[in-house]
């Protein structure tokens, strides 16, 4: 399982896959739909990619609350382990 230090590149790569931006040109903050053009289908693709790449499960009720890149980072911070171990609890 990736450690928390690898979360940001995984997030940026996943966001780039579902938007017209490259990982280098993604805004640090912004509204997922208004600034990045992520509709419900793209959001579902993004969530699936993050779940697979990070080895986590993102509950549907959490997905429905995501509005901004910051919301997404906060959610990933909460759902991914922060310890230096590779073993999920």
XYZ file of C-alpha atoms in Angstrom:
89
model
C 0.000 0.000 0.000
C 1.349 3.461 -0.841
C 2.437 5.594 2.068
C 0.812 8.984 2.674
C 3.753 10.786 1.066
C 2.717 9.339 -2.295
C -0.888 10.499 -2.029
C -0.463 13.879 -3.756
C 1.114 12.587 -6.987
C -1.553 9.866 -7.153
C -4.286 12.480 -6.653
C -2.821 14.812 -9.290
C -2.424 11.981 -11.812
C -5.991 10.785 -11.219
C -7.347 14.337 -11.582
C -5.386 14.789 -14.818
C -6.888 11.562 -16.214
C -10.449 12.861 -15.863
C -9.855 16.493 -16.844
C -8.287 18.355 -19.740
C -5.365 19.388 -17.511
C -1.983 17.763 -17.172
C -0.763 16.916 -13.672
C 1.569 19.941 -13.880
C -1.162 22.417 -14.872
C -3.841 21.407 -12.367
C -4.839 24.205 -10.016
C -3.947 23.537 -6.385
C -7.441 24.476 -5.293
C -10.728 24.919 -7.020
C -14.207 23.591 -7.467
C -14.273 20.121 -9.020
C -17.122 20.865 -11.433
C -16.789 24.605 -12.063
C -12.992 24.879 -12.338
C -12.000 21.384 -13.452
C -15.111 20.341 -15.378
C -15.583 17.122 -13.397
C -19.172 15.944 -13.864
C -20.774 12.997 -12.067
C -19.397 10.425 -14.504
C -15.864 11.842 -14.286
C -16.181 11.953 -10.480
C -17.115 8.263 -10.415
C -14.078 7.487 -12.591
C -11.853 9.615 -10.335
C -13.098 7.883 -7.179
C -12.619 4.416 -8.692
C -9.072 5.304 -9.760
C -8.185 6.671 -6.315
C -9.654 3.630 -4.576
C -7.600 1.287 -6.755
C -4.381 3.298 -6.631
C -4.511 3.964 -2.878
C -6.069 0.667 -1.789
C -8.954 2.375 0.016
C -12.745 2.442 -0.131
C -14.442 5.812 -0.441
C -18.046 5.621 0.815
C -20.742 6.901 -1.567
C -21.999 9.368 1.040
C -18.523 10.936 1.159
C -18.350 11.168 -2.631
C -21.593 13.145 -2.664
C -20.080 15.765 -0.353
C -17.016 16.471 -2.490
C -17.070 19.955 -3.967
C -13.455 21.089 -4.130
C -9.938 19.726 -4.544
C -9.412 20.633 -0.882
C -12.422 18.491 0.114
C -10.887 15.598 -1.795
C -7.494 16.022 -0.111
C -9.132 16.180 3.336
C -11.091 13.005 2.615
C -7.982 11.170 1.416
C -6.085 12.348 4.509
C -8.805 10.809 6.649
C -9.067 7.523 4.731
C -5.439 6.715 4.047
C -3.038 5.531 6.732
C -0.547 8.087 8.020
C 1.770 5.660 9.760
C 4.982 4.464 8.175
C 3.724 0.887 7.968
C 2.560 -0.811 4.815
C 0.024 -2.945 6.659
C -3.564 -1.644 6.685
C -5.321 -1.696 10.040
